[in-house]
Every structure is written in C-alpha cells, then in structure tokens.
Amino acid sequence: MTRLVTRIVVVRHGHVDGIDPPRFRGCAEFPLSELGRRQAEALGRRVARGWQPDAIYTSNLSRCIDTGTAIERATGAPASVLGELADIDYGQWQGLTHDRVESLWPGPARMWFSKPDMALIPGGETLAQVLVRVMSVLHFVLLKHAGQTVVLVGHDSVNRVLLLHCLGLSLSHYWQLRQTPCCVNECTFEDDSFVIQRINETGHLIGV
C-alpha cells in the first residue's frame, strides 16, 4: 500500500526595514526592502530546486504576498492569500520598538520575553489564539492538498507556533526557535503524524 505523504514547506517573508532595530511589526504593513526582494528571489530558486509545489499560500500582508509571488515565478505553482497566516496582532504594541514597549509596559513586556505562552499583549492576541489559526491552516492543507506539496509563506511568530505544534511542543518553547527572513522549514504529514525534515535553513541566502 502506497503511503500518502503531504509535504508542507514553511517559509518566512524577506527582510523589511522594520526588523532592525527590533520592532513589534505584527499586522502593520512593512514592504520588502531591496535586500528582502533579493532574498525572495533566492528563496524562489531554492524552492524550485527542492520541490515541485502544487500550491502556495501567503499571509495577507504585502511582505508575504511579494515573497510568495517570487516563489510563484520560480516554480509555476499558483499563489493565493490565506488570512489565517497573518502575523500576531500586537495590539497597542504594534509598530513600536522593543525598547519603547519595555519602557511603557514593563510587566507585560517582561512576561512576553520570559513566558510568552502566558503573556497578555494589551489589545492584541495571545499565542494560544495564534495557535488556533495555525491549526485551521494545517487542517485546511491536509484536507485540500492530501498527498501534495504546499508552500506556506508566513511570519516569524506564526511560523514558530506552527513548528512547535508539529513538533508536539508547548508554546513555552517559543523563543527556542529561530526564523530568519526567507528561511526554509519543511515538515511532512505521514502515518497521522508530523515529521520535521528541516528548520530555519538559510544556505540559499549566502551572498545575497
């Protein structure tokens, strides 16, 4: 009997100017920088070399849409928006630097950086709420694309939550994963369980 394997390639969008100094970007629009566009092109070539995706789904923010478009050009797979892949809603922190948030909300900020699974962001989402969105994405992919290869173009936060779920780890491990701009992660779903094949691969960005 042939084993049905669904392959999910999870990538992060390219560099944006809001990354340095560290800033709570969330649902705010930050377009790809020139570096980010070069990274997206390199990512497209990497995906085309490694897989033959059947579909590409991106967050509804332009930095992910533009990264997904670069992958679409390189692979020929259709790209479409999936709103559940949007970055975490940082509420009142959105758009502010980490230093600014730490000065205005010292307690909640300390909790975010030490116990993110318990943090309450003023006016924003919890990681548990992000996990609900992530699970809906995975259910959608597994139902619609069983036995196929799908690329998901997301954000730092949503990707970490997705990978932790696939690893069977709690959200308390959030800071133990790294998601570099235009990195590649890969997981497969087979025999009713997820298997992680790679995390935060960035070799394709050397020299970009």
mmCIF file of C-alpha atoms in Angstrom:
data_model
loop_
_atom_site.group_PDB
_atom_site.id
_atom_site.type_symbol
_atom_site.label_atom_id
_atom_site.label_comp_id
_atom_site.label_asym_id
_atom_site.label_seq_id
_atom_site.Cartn_x
_atom_site.Cartn_y
_atom_site.Cartn_z
ATOM 1 C CA MET A 1 0.000 0.000 0.000
ATOM 2 C CA THR A 2 1.393 3.394 -1.031
ATOM 3 C CA ARG A 3 1.933 5.750 1.893
ATOM 4 C CA LEU A 4 0.215 9.118 1.444
ATOM 5 C CA VAL A 5 2.657 11.900 2.351
ATOM 6 C CA THR A 6 1.680 15.553 2.481
ATOM 7 C CA ARG A 7 4.666 17.901 2.378
ATOM 8 C CA ILE A 8 4.470 21.402 3.857
ATOM 9 C CA VAL A 9 7.277 23.868 3.129
ATOM 10 C CA VAL A 10 7.041 26.758 5.579
ATOM 11 C CA VAL A 11 8.983 29.918 4.760
ATOM 12 C CA ARG A 12 9.273 33.392 6.226
ATOM 13 C CA HIS A 13 8.967 36.586 4.208
ATOM 14 C CA GLY A 14 12.041 38.568 3.185
ATOM 15 C CA HIS A 15 13.759 41.368 5.086
ATOM 16 C CA VAL A 16 11.837 44.554 5.864
ATOM 17 C CA ASP A 17 13.163 47.797 7.286
ATOM 18 C CA GLY A 18 11.154 47.285 10.485
ATOM 19 C CA ILE A 19 13.367 44.365 11.582
ATOM 20 C CA ASP A 20 16.297 46.489 12.834
ATOM 21 C CA PRO A 21 16.053 47.908 15.457
ATOM 22 C CA PRO A 22 13.748 45.179 16.790
ATOM 23 C CA ARG A 23 10.140 46.266 16.469
ATOM 24 C CA PHE A 24 6.710 44.736 17.031
ATOM 25 C CA ARG A 25 5.587 44.639 13.401
ATOM 26 C CA GLY A 26 2.563 42.361 13.632
ATOM 27 C CA CYS A 27 -0.282 43.303 11.322
ATOM 28 C CA ALA A 28 1.301 46.613 10.249
ATOM 29 C CA GLU A 29 2.376 46.889 6.625
ATOM 30 C CA PHE A 30 6.147 46.832 6.103
ATOM 31 C CA PRO A 31 7.118 46.360 2.438
ATOM 32 C CA LEU A 32 10.077 44.212 1.464
ATOM 33 C CA SER A 33 13.344 46.124 1.428
ATOM 34 C CA GLU A 34 15.704 45.841 -1.530
ATOM 35 C CA LEU A 35 17.543 43.144 0.425
ATOM 36 C CA GLY A 36 14.223 41.439 1.099
ATOM 37 C CA ARG A 37 13.419 41.328 -2.610
ATOM 38 C CA ARG A 38 16.774 39.734 -3.391
ATOM 39 C CA GLN A 39 16.184 37.221 -0.608
ATOM 40 C CA ALA A 40 12.744 36.397 -2.017
ATOM 41 C CA GLU A 41 14.213 35.707 -5.452
ATOM 42 C CA ALA A 42 16.858 33.431 -3.905
ATOM 43 C CA LEU A 43 14.155 31.683 -1.895
ATOM 44 C CA GLY A 44 12.110 31.124 -5.045
ATOM 45 C CA ARG A 45 15.087 29.462 -6.714
ATOM 46 C CA ARG A 46 15.682 27.303 -3.608
ATOM 47 C CA VAL A 47 12.082 26.104 -3.528
ATOM 48 C CA ALA A 48 12.154 25.383 -7.264
ATOM 49 C CA ARG A 49 15.317 23.268 -6.853
ATOM 50 C CA GLY A 50 13.988 21.268 -3.932
ATOM 51 C CA TRP A 51 10.301 20.747 -4.582
ATOM 52 C CA GLN A 52 7.503 20.851 -7.126
ATOM 53 C CA PRO A 53 4.800 22.609 -5.092
ATOM 54 C CA ASP A 54 1.163 22.232 -6.019
ATOM 55 C CA ALA A 55 0.089 25.437 -4.286
ATOM 56 C CA ILE A 56 1.456 28.451 -2.428
ATOM 57 C CA TYR A 57 -0.450 30.228 0.351
ATOM 58 C CA THR A 58 0.636 33.540 1.833
ATOM 59 C CA SER A 59 -0.343 35.848 4.640
ATOM 60 C CA ASN A 60 -2.458 38.819 3.605
ATOM 61 C CA LEU A 61 0.384 41.281 4.288
ATOM 62 C CA SER A 62 2.373 42.574 1.315
ATOM 63 C CA ARG A 63 5.746 41.326 2.572
ATOM 64 C CA CYS A 64 4.426 37.763 2.397
ATOM 65 C CA ILE A 65 2.434 38.259 -0.802
ATOM 66 C CA ASP A 66 5.524 39.617 -2.589
ATOM 67 C CA THR A 67 7.680 36.772 -1.262
ATOM 68 C CA GLY A 68 5.053 34.276 -2.432
ATOM 69 C CA THR A 69 4.964 35.927 -5.858
ATOM 70 C CA ALA A 70 8.713 35.349 -6.217
ATOM 71 C CA ILE A 71 8.195 31.663 -5.396
ATOM 72 C CA GLU A 72 5.300 31.520 -7.855
ATOM 73 C CA ARG A 73 7.514 32.912 -10.642
ATOM 74 C CA ALA A 74 10.234 30.364 -9.907
ATOM 75 C CA THR A 75 8.010 27.294 -9.537
ATOM 76 C CA GLY A 76 4.890 27.998 -11.601
ATOM 77 C CA ALA A 77 2.672 26.990 -8.662
ATOM 78 C CA PRO A 78 -0.336 29.263 -8.055
ATOM 79 C CA ALA A 79 -0.125 31.616 -5.081
ATOM 80 C CA SER A 80 -3.139 32.809 -3.117
ATOM 81 C CA VAL A 81 -3.802 34.573 0.186
ATOM 82 C CA LEU A 82 -4.766 32.728 3.367
ATOM 83 C CA GLY A 83 -5.646 35.253 6.049
ATOM 84 C CA GLU A 84 -5.026 32.817 8.918
ATOM 85 C CA LEU A 85 -1.288 33.048 8.149
ATOM 86 C CA ALA A 86 -1.221 36.718 9.223
ATOM 87 C CA ASP A 87 1.297 37.751 11.849
ATOM 88 C CA ILE A 88 0.309 38.013 15.501
ATOM 89 C CA ASP A 89 -1.772 41.068 16.378
ATOM 90 C CA TYR A 90 0.390 43.110 18.753
ATOM 91 C CA GLY A 91 -2.425 45.478 19.694
ATOM 92 C CA GLN A 92 -1.094 48.612 21.395
ATOM 93 C CA TRP A 93 2.490 47.449 20.858
ATOM 94 C CA GLN A 94 2.197 47.335 17.094
ATOM 95 C CA GLY A 95 4.821 49.394 15.291
ATOM 96 C CA LEU A 96 6.762 50.212 18.480
ATOM 97 C CA THR A 97 10.366 49.209 19.158
ATOM 98 C CA HIS A 98 11.089 46.653 21.852
ATOM 99 C CA ASP A 99 12.788 49.332 23.959
ATOM 100 C CA ARG A 100 9.717 51.591 23.768
ATOM 101 C CA VAL A 101 7.362 48.776 24.793
ATOM 102 C CA GLU A 102 9.613 47.777 27.682
ATOM 103 C CA SER A 103 9.543 51.356 28.965
ATOM 104 C CA LEU A 104 5.751 51.757 28.671
ATOM 105 C CA TRP A 105 4.607 48.239 29.686
ATOM 106 C CA PRO A 106 7.490 46.785 31.758
ATOM 107 C CA GLY A 107 5.447 43.971 33.332
ATOM 108 C CA PRO A 108 3.687 42.606 30.225
ATOM 109 C CA ALA A 109 6.888 43.046 28.177
ATOM 110 C CA ARG A 110 8.892 41.076 30.736
ATOM 111 C CA MET A 111 6.293 38.329 30.575
ATOM 112 C CA TRP A 112 6.421 38.264 26.749
ATOM 113 C CA PHE A 113 10.177 37.751 26.698
ATOM 114 C CA SER A 114 10.273 35.247 29.581
ATOM 115 C CA LYS A 115 6.961 33.345 29.451
ATOM 116 C CA PRO A 116 5.460 34.108 26.030
ATOM 117 C CA ASP A 117 2.790 31.425 26.371
ATOM 118 C CA MET A 118 1.336 33.316 29.349
ATOM 119 C CA ALA A 119 1.762 36.853 28.019
ATOM 120 C CA LEU A 120 -1.210 39.164 27.543
ATOM 121 C CA ILE A 121 -0.475 41.857 24.954
ATOM 122 C CA PRO A 122 -2.664 44.946 25.529
ATOM 123 C CA GLY A 123 -5.333 44.870 22.831
ATOM 124 C CA GLY A 124 -3.562 42.053 20.978
ATOM 125 C CA GLU A 125 -3.565 38.283 20.530
ATOM 126 C CA THR A 126 -2.179 35.579 22.765
ATOM 127 C CA LEU A 127 -0.019 32.800 21.357
ATOM 128 C CA ALA A 128 -2.885 30.417 22.125
ATOM 129 C CA GLN A 129 -5.093 32.413 19.763
ATOM 130 C CA VAL A 130 -2.409 32.281 17.084
ATOM 131 C CA LEU A 131 -2.245 28.504 17.577
ATOM 132 C CA VAL A 132 -5.974 28.216 16.823
ATOM 133 C CA ARG A 133 -5.351 29.982 13.491
ATOM 134 C CA VAL A 134 -2.344 27.799 12.752
ATOM 135 C CA MET A 135 -4.315 24.619 13.390
ATOM 136 C CA SER A 136 -7.021 25.779 10.988
ATOM 137 C CA VAL A 137 -4.341 26.300 8.322
ATOM 138 C CA LEU A 138 -2.941 22.808 8.851
ATOM 139 C CA HIS A 139 -6.405 21.228 8.736
ATOM 140 C CA PHE A 140 -7.150 23.108 5.517
ATOM 141 C CA VAL A 141 -3.902 21.961 3.879
ATOM 142 C CA LEU A 142 -4.286 18.348 4.959
ATOM 143 C CA LEU A 143 -7.850 18.185 3.643
ATOM 144 C CA LYS A 144 -7.424 20.112 0.386
ATOM 145 C CA HIS A 145 -3.907 19.010 -0.521
ATOM 146 C CA ALA A 146 -3.549 15.479 0.851
ATOM 147 C CA GLY A 147 -0.555 13.816 -0.774
ATOM 148 C CA GLN A 148 0.646 17.082 -2.326
ATOM 149 C CA THR A 149 3.333 19.681 -1.611
ATOM 150 C CA VAL A 150 2.289 23.092 -0.312
ATOM 151 C CA VAL A 151 4.342 26.205 0.447
ATOM 152 C CA LEU A 152 3.172 28.445 3.297
ATOM 153 C CA VAL A 153 4.621 31.976 3.380
ATOM 154 C CA GLY A 154 4.246 33.350 6.886
ATOM 155 C CA HIS A 155 5.812 35.445 9.618
ATOM 156 C CA ASP A 156 8.250 34.905 12.449
ATOM 157 C CA SER A 157 5.563 34.393 15.111
ATOM 158 C CA VAL A 158 3.092 32.304 13.141
ATOM 159 C CA ASN A 159 5.882 30.071 11.809
ATOM 160 C CA ARG A 160 7.259 29.427 15.291
ATOM 161 C CA VAL A 161 3.811 28.469 16.568
ATOM 162 C CA LEU A 162 3.216 26.178 13.587
ATOM 163 C CA LEU A 163 6.557 24.405 14.007
ATOM 164 C CA LEU A 164 6.060 23.966 17.752
ATOM 165 C CA HIS A 165 2.680 22.379 17.073
ATOM 166 C CA CYS A 166 4.185 19.984 14.523
ATOM 167 C CA LEU A 167 6.960 19.111 16.981
ATOM 168 C CA GLY A 168 4.426 18.444 19.734
ATOM 169 C CA LEU A 169 5.995 21.112 21.950
ATOM 170 C CA SER A 170 4.212 23.665 24.105
ATOM 171 C CA LEU A 171 4.148 27.374 23.332
ATOM 172 C CA SER A 172 6.542 27.939 26.251
ATOM 173 C CA HIS A 173 9.331 26.899 23.837
ATOM 174 C CA TYR A 174 8.531 29.846 21.537
ATOM 175 C CA TRP A 175 11.899 31.588 21.961
ATOM 176 C CA GLN A 176 13.841 28.371 21.349
ATOM 177 C CA LEU A 177 13.142 28.510 17.614
ATOM 178 C CA ARG A 178 14.650 30.989 15.173
ATOM 179 C CA GLN A 179 13.044 32.145 11.919
ATOM 180 C CA THR A 180 15.420 34.136 9.719
ATOM 181 C CA PRO A 181 13.966 36.197 6.840
ATOM 182 C CA CYS A 182 13.367 33.903 3.832
ATOM 183 C CA CYS A 183 14.370 30.783 5.749
ATOM 184 C CA VAL A 184 13.031 27.361 4.757
ATOM 185 C CA ASN A 185 11.353 24.834 7.050
ATOM 186 C CA GLU A 186 9.904 21.521 5.903
ATOM 187 C CA CYS A 187 7.573 19.065 7.560
ATOM 188 C CA THR A 188 5.722 16.041 6.268
ATOM 189 C CA PHE A 189 2.482 14.528 7.442
ATOM 190 C CA GLU A 190 2.512 10.758 7.217
ATOM 191 C CA ASP A 191 1.006 7.938 9.256
ATOM 192 C CA ASP A 192 -1.175 10.516 11.042
ATOM 193 C CA SER A 193 1.746 12.467 12.457
ATOM 194 C CA PHE A 194 4.091 15.317 11.540
ATOM 195 C CA VAL A 195 7.780 14.729 10.869
ATOM 196 C CA ILE A 196 10.142 17.718 10.789
ATOM 197 C CA GLN A 197 12.627 17.499 7.928
ATOM 198 C CA ARG A 198 14.394 20.878 8.283
ATOM 199 C CA ILE A 199 14.169 24.076 10.323
ATOM 200 C CA ASN A 200 15.444 27.591 9.529
ATOM 201 C CA GLU A 201 17.528 26.579 6.521
ATOM 202 C CA THR A 202 19.294 29.665 5.111
ATOM 203 C CA GLY A 203 22.139 28.402 2.911
ATOM 204 C CA HIS A 204 20.420 29.733 -0.211
ATOM 205 C CA LEU A 205 20.836 33.285 1.128
ATOM 206 C CA ILE A 206 24.642 33.233 1.191
ATOM 207 C CA GLY A 207 25.941 36.073 -0.948
ATOM 208 C CA VAL A 208 22.530 37.700 -1.414
#
